[in-house]
Tab-separated table of C-alpha atoms and ligand atoms in Angstrom:
chain	number	residue	atom	x	y	z
A	287	MET	CA	-15.800	29.527	10.470
A	288	ALA	CA	-18.136	26.614	9.809
A	289	VAL	CA	-15.155	24.301	9.605
A	290	ALA	CA	-13.674	25.510	12.920
A	291	LYS	CA	-17.031	25.087	14.668
A	292	ASN	CA	-17.394	21.617	13.205
A	293	ARG	CA	-13.892	20.576	14.266
A	294	CYS	CA	-14.535	21.753	17.837
A	295	LYS	CA	-17.608	19.567	18.004
A	296	ILE	CA	-15.773	16.560	16.539
A	297	THR	CA	-12.951	16.807	19.098
A	298	THR	CA	-15.350	16.742	22.011
A	299	ILE	CA	-17.167	13.641	20.789
A	300	ASP	CA	-14.074	11.724	19.720
A	301	GLN	CA	-12.028	12.383	22.826
A	302	LEU	CA	-13.782	9.237	24.015
A	303	MET	CA	-12.515	7.205	21.066
A	304	THR	CA	-8.824	6.334	20.758
A	305	HIS	CA	-7.520	3.900	18.174
A	306	LYS	CA	-4.652	1.602	19.018
A	307	VAL	CA	-2.317	1.178	16.064
A	308	VAL	CA	0.794	-0.984	15.917
A	309	LEU	CA	3.776	0.957	14.578
A	310	ILE	CA	6.526	-1.168	13.018
A	311	PRO	CA	9.418	1.145	12.084
A	312	GLY	CA	11.219	-1.571	10.062
A	313	ASP	CA	14.749	-1.483	8.646
A	314	GLY	CA	16.932	0.909	6.654
A	315	ILE	CA	15.067	4.185	6.075
A	316	GLY	CA	12.075	2.731	7.954
A	317	PRO	CA	12.714	4.339	11.366
A	318	GLU	CA	13.340	7.770	9.753
A	319	VAL	CA	10.172	7.801	7.634
A	320	ALA	CA	8.128	6.227	10.438
A	321	GLU	CA	9.213	8.911	12.927
A	322	ALA	CA	8.312	11.681	10.463
A	323	THR	CA	4.936	10.095	9.689
A	324	GLN	CA	4.042	9.494	13.323
A	325	ARG	CA	4.936	13.085	14.196
A	326	ILE	CA	2.697	14.496	11.431
A	327	ILE	CA	-0.247	12.235	12.299
A	328	ASP	CA	0.035	13.230	15.969
A	329	ALA	CA	0.331	16.930	15.090
A	330	ALA	CA	-2.863	16.663	13.033
A	331	GLY	CA	-4.714	15.633	16.194
A	332	ALA	CA	-5.597	12.121	15.044
A	333	ASN	CA	-6.703	10.093	18.049
A	334	ILE	CA	-4.116	7.330	17.620
A	335	GLU	CA	-2.386	5.496	20.447
A	336	TRP	CA	0.778	3.903	19.065
A	337	THR	CA	2.113	0.534	20.166
A	338	GLU	CA	5.628	0.063	18.841
A	339	ARG	CA	6.665	-3.429	17.761
A	340	HIS	CA	9.532	-4.650	15.619
A	341	ALA	CA	10.109	-6.848	12.608
A	342	GLY	CA	13.040	-7.623	10.357
A	343	VAL	CA	16.675	-6.990	11.170
A	344	ALA	CA	15.450	-4.392	13.691
A	345	ALA	CA	13.778	-7.188	15.697
A	346	LEU	CA	16.960	-9.304	15.707
A	347	GLU	CA	18.963	-6.286	16.864
A	348	ARG	CA	16.588	-5.971	19.821
A	349	GLY	CA	17.192	-9.553	20.886
A	350	ALA	CA	14.301	-11.352	19.146
A	351	ASP	CA	15.091	-14.894	18.029
A	352	ASN	CA	13.430	-14.445	14.631
A	353	VAL	CA	12.618	-11.669	12.173
A	354	LEU	CA	8.881	-11.778	12.783
A	355	PRO	CA	8.437	-12.113	16.556
A	356	ASP	CA	5.140	-13.401	17.917
A	357	ASP	CA	4.566	-10.253	19.985
A	358	THR	CA	4.499	-8.243	16.734
A	359	THR	CA	1.902	-10.438	15.019
A	360	HIS	CA	-0.091	-10.772	18.254
A	361	ALA	CA	-0.222	-6.986	18.629
A	362	ILE	CA	-1.593	-6.612	15.080
A	363	LEU	CA	-4.159	-9.351	15.710
A	364	GLU	CA	-5.179	-7.598	18.929
A	365	HIS	CA	-5.499	-4.068	17.524
A	366	GLY	CA	-6.383	-4.932	13.904
A	367	ILE	CA	-4.326	-2.142	12.347
A	368	ALA	CA	-0.623	-1.510	11.774
A	369	LEU	CA	1.479	1.130	10.073
A	370	LYS	CA	4.623	-0.555	8.862
A	371	GLY	CA	7.974	0.683	7.607
A	372	PRO	CA	9.899	-1.433	5.079
A	373	CYS	CA	11.838	-4.555	6.105
A	374	THR	CA	14.999	-5.757	4.411
A	375	THR	CA	15.055	-9.175	2.721
A	376	PRO	CA	18.488	-10.542	1.769
A	377	ILE	CA	18.969	-11.313	-1.939
A	378	GLY	CA	19.691	-14.856	-3.124
A	379	GLY	CA	19.969	-16.449	0.341
A	380	GLY	CA	19.390	-15.810	4.049
A	381	PHE	CA	15.987	-15.496	5.671
A	382	SER	CA	12.709	-15.354	3.706
A	383	SER	CA	10.775	-12.112	3.309
A	384	ILE	CA	9.158	-10.824	6.516
A	385	ASN	CA	6.685	-8.894	4.407
A	386	VAL	CA	5.499	-12.012	2.629
A	387	ALA	CA	5.391	-13.949	5.922
A	388	LEU	CA	3.341	-11.225	7.621
A	389	ARG	CA	0.844	-11.036	4.752
A	390	LYS	CA	0.429	-14.822	4.784
A	391	LYS	CA	0.266	-15.177	8.568
A	392	LEU	CA	-2.411	-12.493	8.913
A	393	ASN	CA	-4.134	-13.433	5.666
A	394	LEU	CA	-3.716	-9.915	4.297
A	395	TYR	CA	-4.732	-11.052	0.851
A	396	GLY	CA	-5.586	-7.773	-0.864
A	397	ALA	CA	-2.944	-5.119	-1.547
A	398	VAL	CA	-4.151	-1.720	-2.725
A	399	ARG	CA	-1.680	0.720	-4.246
A	400	PRO	CA	-3.086	4.037	-5.467
A	401	VAL	CA	-0.954	5.867	-8.028
A	402	ARG	CA	-1.789	9.525	-8.583
A	403	SER	CA	-0.088	12.514	-10.170
A	404	MET	CA	0.537	15.255	-7.643
A	405	ASP	CA	0.730	18.997	-8.097
A	406	GLY	CA	4.269	20.081	-7.320
A	407	VAL	CA	5.739	16.778	-8.556
A	408	PRO	CA	6.316	17.309	-12.274
A	409	THR	CA	6.576	14.123	-14.350
A	410	ARG	CA	5.973	13.124	-17.975
A	411	TYR	CA	2.283	12.612	-17.245
A	412	ASP	CA	-0.189	15.090	-15.746
A	413	ASP	CA	-3.205	13.237	-14.531
A	414	VAL	CA	-2.461	9.631	-13.735
A	415	ASP	CA	-5.037	8.246	-11.335
A	416	LEU	CA	-5.063	4.478	-11.133
A	417	ILE	CA	-5.091	1.807	-8.457
A	418	VAL	CA	-3.185	-1.470	-8.503
A	419	VAL	CA	-4.926	-4.306	-6.642
A	420	ARG	CA	-2.527	-7.188	-6.011
A	421	GLU	CA	-3.178	-10.697	-4.730
A	422	ASN	CA	-0.879	-11.017	-1.750
A	423	THR	CA	-0.745	-14.640	-0.636
A	424	GLU	CA	0.223	-17.007	-3.463
A	425	GLY	CA	1.539	-17.095	-7.047
A	426	LEU	CA	5.306	-17.278	-7.462
A	427	TYR	CA	5.626	-15.557	-4.083
A	428	SER	CA	4.824	-18.903	-2.488
A	429	GLY	CA	8.599	-19.380	-2.390
A	430	ILE	CA	8.346	-23.094	-3.169
A	431	GLU	CA	11.625	-23.720	-4.928
A	432	ASN	CA	13.476	-26.952	-5.530
A	433	VAL	CA	16.808	-28.032	-6.888
A	434	ILE	CA	15.859	-30.786	-9.333
A	435	SER	CA	19.435	-31.676	-10.184
A	436	LYS	CA	22.701	-29.767	-10.282
A	437	GLY	CA	22.097	-26.605	-12.291
A	438	VAL	CA	18.337	-27.115	-12.547
A	439	VAL	CA	15.887	-25.417	-10.193
A	440	THR	CA	12.126	-24.971	-10.258
A	441	SER	CA	9.923	-22.339	-8.681
A	442	LEU	CA	6.276	-23.216	-8.208
A	443	LYS	CA	3.516	-20.782	-9.074
A	444	VAL	CA	0.492	-21.548	-6.908
A	445	ALA	CA	-3.027	-20.504	-7.873
A	446	THR	CA	-6.040	-21.649	-5.866
A	447	GLU	CA	-9.636	-21.019	-6.783
A	448	ASP	CA	-10.380	-19.687	-3.285
A	449	ALA	CA	-7.647	-17.069	-3.410
A	450	CYS	CA	-8.380	-16.065	-7.033
A	451	ARG	CA	-12.078	-15.606	-6.246
A	452	ARG	CA	-11.357	-13.789	-2.998
A	453	ILE	CA	-9.047	-11.191	-4.580
A	454	SER	CA	-11.419	-10.743	-7.543
A	455	LYS	CA	-14.407	-10.099	-5.284
A	456	PHE	CA	-12.273	-7.734	-3.204
A	457	ALA	CA	-11.099	-5.798	-6.285
A	458	PHE	CA	-14.594	-5.371	-7.758
A	459	LYS	CA	-16.099	-4.320	-4.446
A	460	PHE	CA	-13.227	-1.939	-3.767
A	461	ALA	CA	-13.459	-0.440	-7.278
A	462	SER	CA	-17.203	-0.078	-6.944
A	463	ASP	CA	-16.969	1.532	-3.476
A	464	GLN	CA	-14.414	3.988	-4.851
A	465	ARG	CA	-16.768	4.795	-7.748
A	466	ARG	CA	-14.251	3.583	-10.295
A	467	LYS	CA	-15.369	2.778	-13.835
A	468	LYS	CA	-13.222	-0.102	-15.049
A	469	VAL	CA	-11.190	-3.062	-13.787
A	470	THR	CA	-8.456	-4.418	-16.059
A	471	VAL	CA	-7.054	-7.848	-15.232
A	472	PHE	CA	-3.390	-8.268	-16.190
A	473	HIS	CA	-2.459	-11.875	-17.008
A	474	LYS	CA	-0.285	-14.182	-19.066
A	475	ALA	CA	-2.850	-16.915	-19.590
A	476	ASN	CA	-1.635	-17.435	-23.150
A	477	ILE	CA	1.471	-19.064	-21.617
A	478	MET	CA	0.420	-19.986	-18.060
A	479	LYS	CA	-2.817	-21.443	-19.251
A	480	LEU	CA	-3.724	-23.202	-16.019
A	481	SER	CA	-2.629	-20.802	-13.262
A	482	ASP	CA	-3.393	-17.467	-14.957
A	483	GLY	CA	-6.285	-19.212	-16.721
A	484	LEU	CA	-7.818	-19.977	-13.318
A	485	PHE	CA	-7.243	-16.389	-12.197
A	486	LEU	CA	-9.097	-15.133	-15.286
A	487	ASP	CA	-11.959	-17.640	-14.925
A	488	CYS	CA	-12.498	-16.537	-11.328
A	489	ALA	CA	-12.256	-12.825	-12.144
A	490	ARG	CA	-14.764	-13.139	-15.029
A	491	ASP	CA	-17.152	-15.151	-12.919
A	492	GLU	CA	-16.982	-12.868	-9.883
A	493	HIS	CA	-17.495	-9.834	-12.104
A	494	LYS	CA	-20.591	-11.415	-13.627
A	495	LYS	CA	-21.972	-12.666	-10.310
A	496	GLY	CA	-21.341	-9.399	-8.443
A	497	GLY	CA	-23.516	-7.343	-10.777
A	498	PHE	CA	-21.137	-4.385	-10.463
A	499	ASP	CA	-21.515	-1.345	-12.616
A	500	LEU	CA	-17.905	-1.710	-13.758
A	501	GLU	CA	-16.412	-2.278	-17.172
A	502	TYR	CA	-14.351	-5.491	-17.209
A	503	GLU	CA	-11.278	-5.992	-19.344
A	504	GLU	CA	-8.452	-8.528	-19.718
A	505	VAL	CA	-5.033	-7.528	-21.025
A	506	ILE	CA	-1.929	-9.663	-21.526
A	507	ILE	CA	0.614	-8.182	-19.156
A	508	ASP	CA	3.433	-7.429	-21.608
A	509	ALA	CA	1.129	-5.431	-23.879
A	510	GLY	CA	-0.397	-3.899	-20.752
A	511	CYS	CA	3.004	-2.611	-19.604
A	512	MET	CA	3.542	-0.915	-22.946
A	513	ARG	CA	0.105	0.659	-22.735
A	514	ILE	CA	0.772	1.894	-19.176
A	515	VAL	CA	3.816	3.897	-20.252
A	516	GLN	CA	2.182	5.098	-23.474
A	517	ASP	CA	-1.159	6.075	-22.039
A	518	PRO	CA	-1.514	5.591	-18.259
A	519	LYS	CA	-4.851	7.440	-18.249
A	520	TYR	CA	-6.327	4.465	-20.091
A	521	PHE	CA	-6.242	2.468	-16.832
A	522	ASP	CA	-8.465	2.810	-13.809
A	523	VAL	CA	-8.121	-0.252	-11.510
A	524	ILE	CA	-5.589	-2.951	-12.436
A	525	LEU	CA	-6.091	-6.385	-10.873
A	526	CYS	CA	-3.107	-8.783	-10.814
A	527	GLU	CA	-1.735	-11.867	-9.183
A	528	ASN	CA	1.111	-11.457	-6.719
A	529	LEU	CA	4.324	-11.076	-8.711
A	530	TYR	CA	2.723	-9.053	-11.505
A	531	GLY	CA	1.284	-6.711	-8.890
A	532	ASP	CA	4.691	-6.258	-7.297
A	533	VAL	CA	6.338	-5.288	-10.581
A	534	ILE	CA	3.440	-3.197	-11.903
A	535	SER	CA	3.322	-1.197	-8.639
A	536	ASP	CA	6.894	0.026	-9.054
A	537	LEU	CA	6.350	0.651	-12.778
A	538	CYS	CA	3.331	2.799	-11.934
A	539	ALA	CA	5.248	4.571	-9.135
A	540	GLY	CA	7.654	5.729	-11.853
A	541	LEU	CA	4.796	7.485	-13.670
A	542	VAL	CA	4.069	9.860	-10.797
A	543	GLY	CA	7.419	10.702	-9.231
A	544	GLY	CA	8.805	7.450	-7.901
A	545	LEU	CA	8.734	5.297	-4.810
A	546	GLY	CA	8.733	8.318	-2.508
A	547	VAL	CA	5.119	9.103	-3.418
A	548	THR	CA	3.441	5.695	-3.709
A	549	PRO	CA	1.481	4.476	-0.685
A	550	GLY	CA	-0.123	1.120	-0.047
A	551	ALA	CA	-2.318	-0.998	2.171
A	552	ASN	CA	-2.740	-4.735	2.758
A	553	PHE	CA	-6.224	-5.843	3.735
A	554	GLY	CA	-7.554	-9.071	5.233
A	555	GLU	CA	-11.014	-9.787	6.575
A	556	THR	CA	-10.212	-8.384	10.025
A	557	ASN	CA	-6.748	-6.810	9.885
A	558	ALA	CA	-5.081	-4.152	7.798
A	559	VAL	CA	-1.412	-3.218	7.499
A	560	PHE	CA	-0.532	0.055	5.817
A	561	GLU	CA	2.892	0.376	4.198
A	562	ALA	CA	4.571	2.232	1.360
A	563	VAL	CA	5.404	0.396	-1.857
A	564	HIS	CA	9.127	1.136	-1.421
A	565	GLY	CA	11.688	-0.987	0.390
A	566	SER	CA	14.262	-0.218	3.071
A	567	ALA	CA	16.488	1.728	0.640
A	568	PRO	CA	19.818	0.780	2.240
A	569	ASP	CA	21.640	3.120	-0.169
A	570	ILE	CA	20.205	6.191	1.585
A	571	ALA	CA	19.455	4.859	5.084
A	572	GLY	CA	20.559	6.860	8.119
A	573	GLN	CA	21.180	10.065	6.160
A	574	ASN	CA	17.910	11.924	6.780
A	575	ILE	CA	17.276	12.192	3.031
A	576	ALA	CA	14.515	9.609	2.469
A	577	ASN	CA	11.109	10.869	1.432
A	578	PRO	CA	8.581	10.062	4.172
A	579	LEU	CA	5.642	10.970	1.933
A	580	ALA	CA	4.858	7.425	0.743
A	581	LEU	CA	4.532	6.198	4.324
A	582	LEU	CA	2.665	9.363	5.306
A	583	MET	CA	0.207	8.791	2.446
A	584	SER	CA	-0.160	5.191	3.661
A	585	GLY	CA	-0.904	6.703	7.081
A	586	VAL	CA	-3.594	8.864	5.499
A	587	MET	CA	-5.091	5.715	3.938
A	588	MET	CA	-5.032	4.215	7.433
A	589	LEU	CA	-6.861	7.195	8.930
A	590	ARG	CA	-9.510	6.970	6.196
A	591	HIS	CA	-9.866	3.228	6.856
A	592	ILE	CA	-10.410	3.918	10.577
A	593	ALA	CA	-12.825	6.735	9.773
A	594	ARG	CA	-14.819	4.456	7.453
A	595	THR	CA	-14.853	1.270	9.515
A	596	ARG	CA	-15.281	2.877	12.933
A	597	ASP	CA	-17.256	5.922	11.896
A	598	ASP	CA	-14.688	8.298	13.348
A	599	ALA	CA	-14.876	11.903	12.179
A	600	THR	CA	-11.624	12.935	13.878
A	601	CYS	CA	-9.595	10.526	11.755
A	602	LYS	CA	-11.345	11.690	8.580
A	603	ASP	CA	-10.678	15.298	9.473
A	604	ALA	CA	-6.992	14.558	10.257
A	605	ALA	CA	-6.613	12.646	6.957
A	606	ASN	CA	-7.989	15.579	4.942
A	607	ARG	CA	-5.862	18.133	6.752
A	608	ILE	CA	-2.656	16.094	6.340
A	609	ARG	CA	-3.387	15.642	2.614
A	610	ASP	CA	-3.986	19.377	2.186
A	611	ALA	CA	-0.808	20.162	4.131
A	612	TYR	CA	1.514	17.903	2.134
A	613	ASN	CA	-0.024	19.066	-1.139
A	614	ALA	CA	0.590	22.686	-0.113
A	615	SER	CA	4.188	21.824	0.826
A	616	LEU	CA	4.847	20.171	-2.542
A	617	ILE	CA	3.327	23.068	-4.478
A	618	ALA	CA	5.529	25.487	-2.485
A	619	GLY	CA	8.617	23.443	-3.441
A	620	GLU	CA	9.113	22.034	0.060
A	621	LYS	CA	10.314	18.631	-1.096
A	622	THR	CA	12.892	15.962	-0.437
A	623	ARG	CA	15.752	15.341	-2.867
A	624	ASP	CA	14.123	12.487	-4.779
A	625	LEU	CA	11.516	14.999	-5.956
A	626	GLY	CA	14.084	17.666	-6.833
A	627	GLY	CA	13.882	19.510	-3.513
A	628	SER	CA	16.475	20.021	-0.790
A	629	LEU	CA	14.681	19.164	2.454
A	630	GLY	CA	15.729	16.308	4.697
A	631	THR	CA	13.269	13.733	6.011
A	632	SER	CA	12.637	15.519	9.306
A	633	GLU	CA	12.632	19.000	7.709
A	634	PHE	CA	9.924	17.866	5.303
A	635	ALA	CA	7.895	16.625	8.281
A	636	ASP	CA	8.380	20.041	9.976
A	637	ALA	CA	7.219	21.806	6.795
A	638	VAL	CA	4.056	19.677	6.557
A	639	ILE	CA	3.277	20.229	10.246
A	640	LYS	CA	3.605	24.002	9.768
A	641	ARG	CA	1.064	23.837	6.966
A	642	LEU	CA	-1.557	21.882	8.929
A	643	LYS	CA	-4.683	24.019	9.219
B	86	NAI	P1	13.840	0.144	-2.496
B	86	NAI	O1	12.451	0.528	-2.709
B	86	NAI	O2	14.303	0.043	-1.093
B	86	NAI	O3	14.809	1.200	-3.235
B	86	NAI	C1	14.803	1.388	-4.651
B	86	NAI	C2	15.365	2.790	-4.963
B	86	NAI	O4	14.395	3.776	-4.577
B	86	NAI	C3	16.637	3.117	-4.167
B	86	NAI	O5	17.504	3.876	-4.983
B	86	NAI	C4	16.143	3.952	-3.009
B	86	NAI	O6	17.080	4.867	-2.497
B	86	NAI	C5	14.936	4.672	-3.611
B	86	NAI	N1	13.898	4.922	-2.599
B	86	NAI	C6	13.062	4.004	-2.053
B	86	NAI	N2	12.279	4.580	-1.152
B	86	NAI	C7	12.600	5.883	-1.116
B	86	NAI	C8	12.135	6.995	-0.356
B	86	NAI	N3	11.158	6.878	0.538
B	86	NAI	N4	12.727	8.198	-0.563
B	86	NAI	C9	13.694	8.340	-1.465
B	86	NAI	N5	14.183	7.330	-2.227
B	86	NAI	C10	13.637	6.109	-2.038
B	86	NAI	O7	14.060	-1.224	-3.272
B	86	NAI	P2	15.282	-2.252	-3.248
B	86	NAI	O8	16.573	-1.529	-3.233
B	86	NAI	O9	14.966	-3.177	-4.332
B	86	NAI	O10	15.100	-3.051	-1.867
B	86	NAI	C11	15.814	-2.754	-0.681
B	86	NAI	C12	15.335	-3.719	0.400
B	86	NAI	O11	13.963	-3.442	0.719
B	86	NAI	C13	15.399	-5.191	-0.002
B	86	NAI	O12	15.869	-5.921	1.100
B	86	NAI	C14	13.943	-5.542	-0.320
B	86	NAI	O13	13.678	-6.893	-0.120
B	86	NAI	C15	13.221	-4.661	0.684
B	86	NAI	N6	11.827	-4.335	0.304
B	86	NAI	C16	10.928	-4.290	1.313
B	86	NAI	C17	9.619	-3.941	1.056
B	86	NAI	C18	8.668	-3.880	2.205
B	86	NAI	O14	9.091	-3.939	3.361
B	86	NAI	N7	7.381	-3.752	1.955
B	86	NAI	C19	9.159	-3.620	-0.312
B	86	NAI	C20	10.221	-3.627	-1.287
B	86	NAI	C21	11.497	-3.993	-0.975
């Protein structure tokens, strides 16, 4: 009763406040999971006004002359928030990653990927609850590669003090805001003494300067990977440079049910783009079998971000109700195939909508 009364009051106040969000469906399974996610967010009564823009192969198919059209980046800069489906990047040749370009262009330097065990998704581990924080703008992802001579190529790993400090500060503040206890920095500074060494120096220094009530730890990444699969509960927040964060995110997704249940967000100073950890999954695209949950959970992160930064109770309420609804669906066995269920992408969305309270 109290909840219903409260919700009534919230709706009246927030009818005045609508949030414009750029929706980028993306490639492969992107349009299917984006449609399901958008439908659930709308059904939950979140006050979102969607502006659809395109990136990737989808943009080329609509007549754009490149994979990241200006009207897409301009729309994100204008509204500050986007929900993005995955975009395909060709392997070995062809165009460079749109995802990397977007993160660099908008300076979305901090990726946050929460990894949590979920009731109704049985895995080897019961109570994994960790967050991967990944530097998003440099490292080996700089894509600076050269052919030195026939049969010899180099790939440059870039580390700058500014970016290493910025991601460290971000990670400690984020961990502290989330009331986390420990930040573990994954590195390979025994081999990459200068680049990973700089990352460690900055992380140590920012931890000391910030005065955070957080335990600080450094772990060499290979030993860290072994520890993750042996005892994932040991970790709380893991801070990494770009490539390590990419690999560790998928490793951690495997602890809790796979890429269908691992959401993510990319933060800059003024913009945020929310996207699942998974890619465009061409092997299952167009078949209505992809799990939309990872993008939906990214959408819930987006609603919480709006609620927090714009003090909007309607978004907070919608985020909580969507989370409760998908948890109830999973517990009842209403799942897509990747989680051992039999529902299609759109049927799963229908099931979650039915469970919205
Ligand atoms: P992927 O994540 O697309 O797929 C890996 C495996 O997980 C596949 O077997 C796929 O069917 C499965 N999978 C992924 N998402 C799923 C979902 N929601 N439901 C059920 N099963 C799911 O990774 P892959 O194959 O390495 O990359 C495919 C393309 O996606 C590449 O072009 C890659 O560059 C791109 N990519 C884009 C990302 C982004 O836009 N942020 C992130 C990762 C990859």
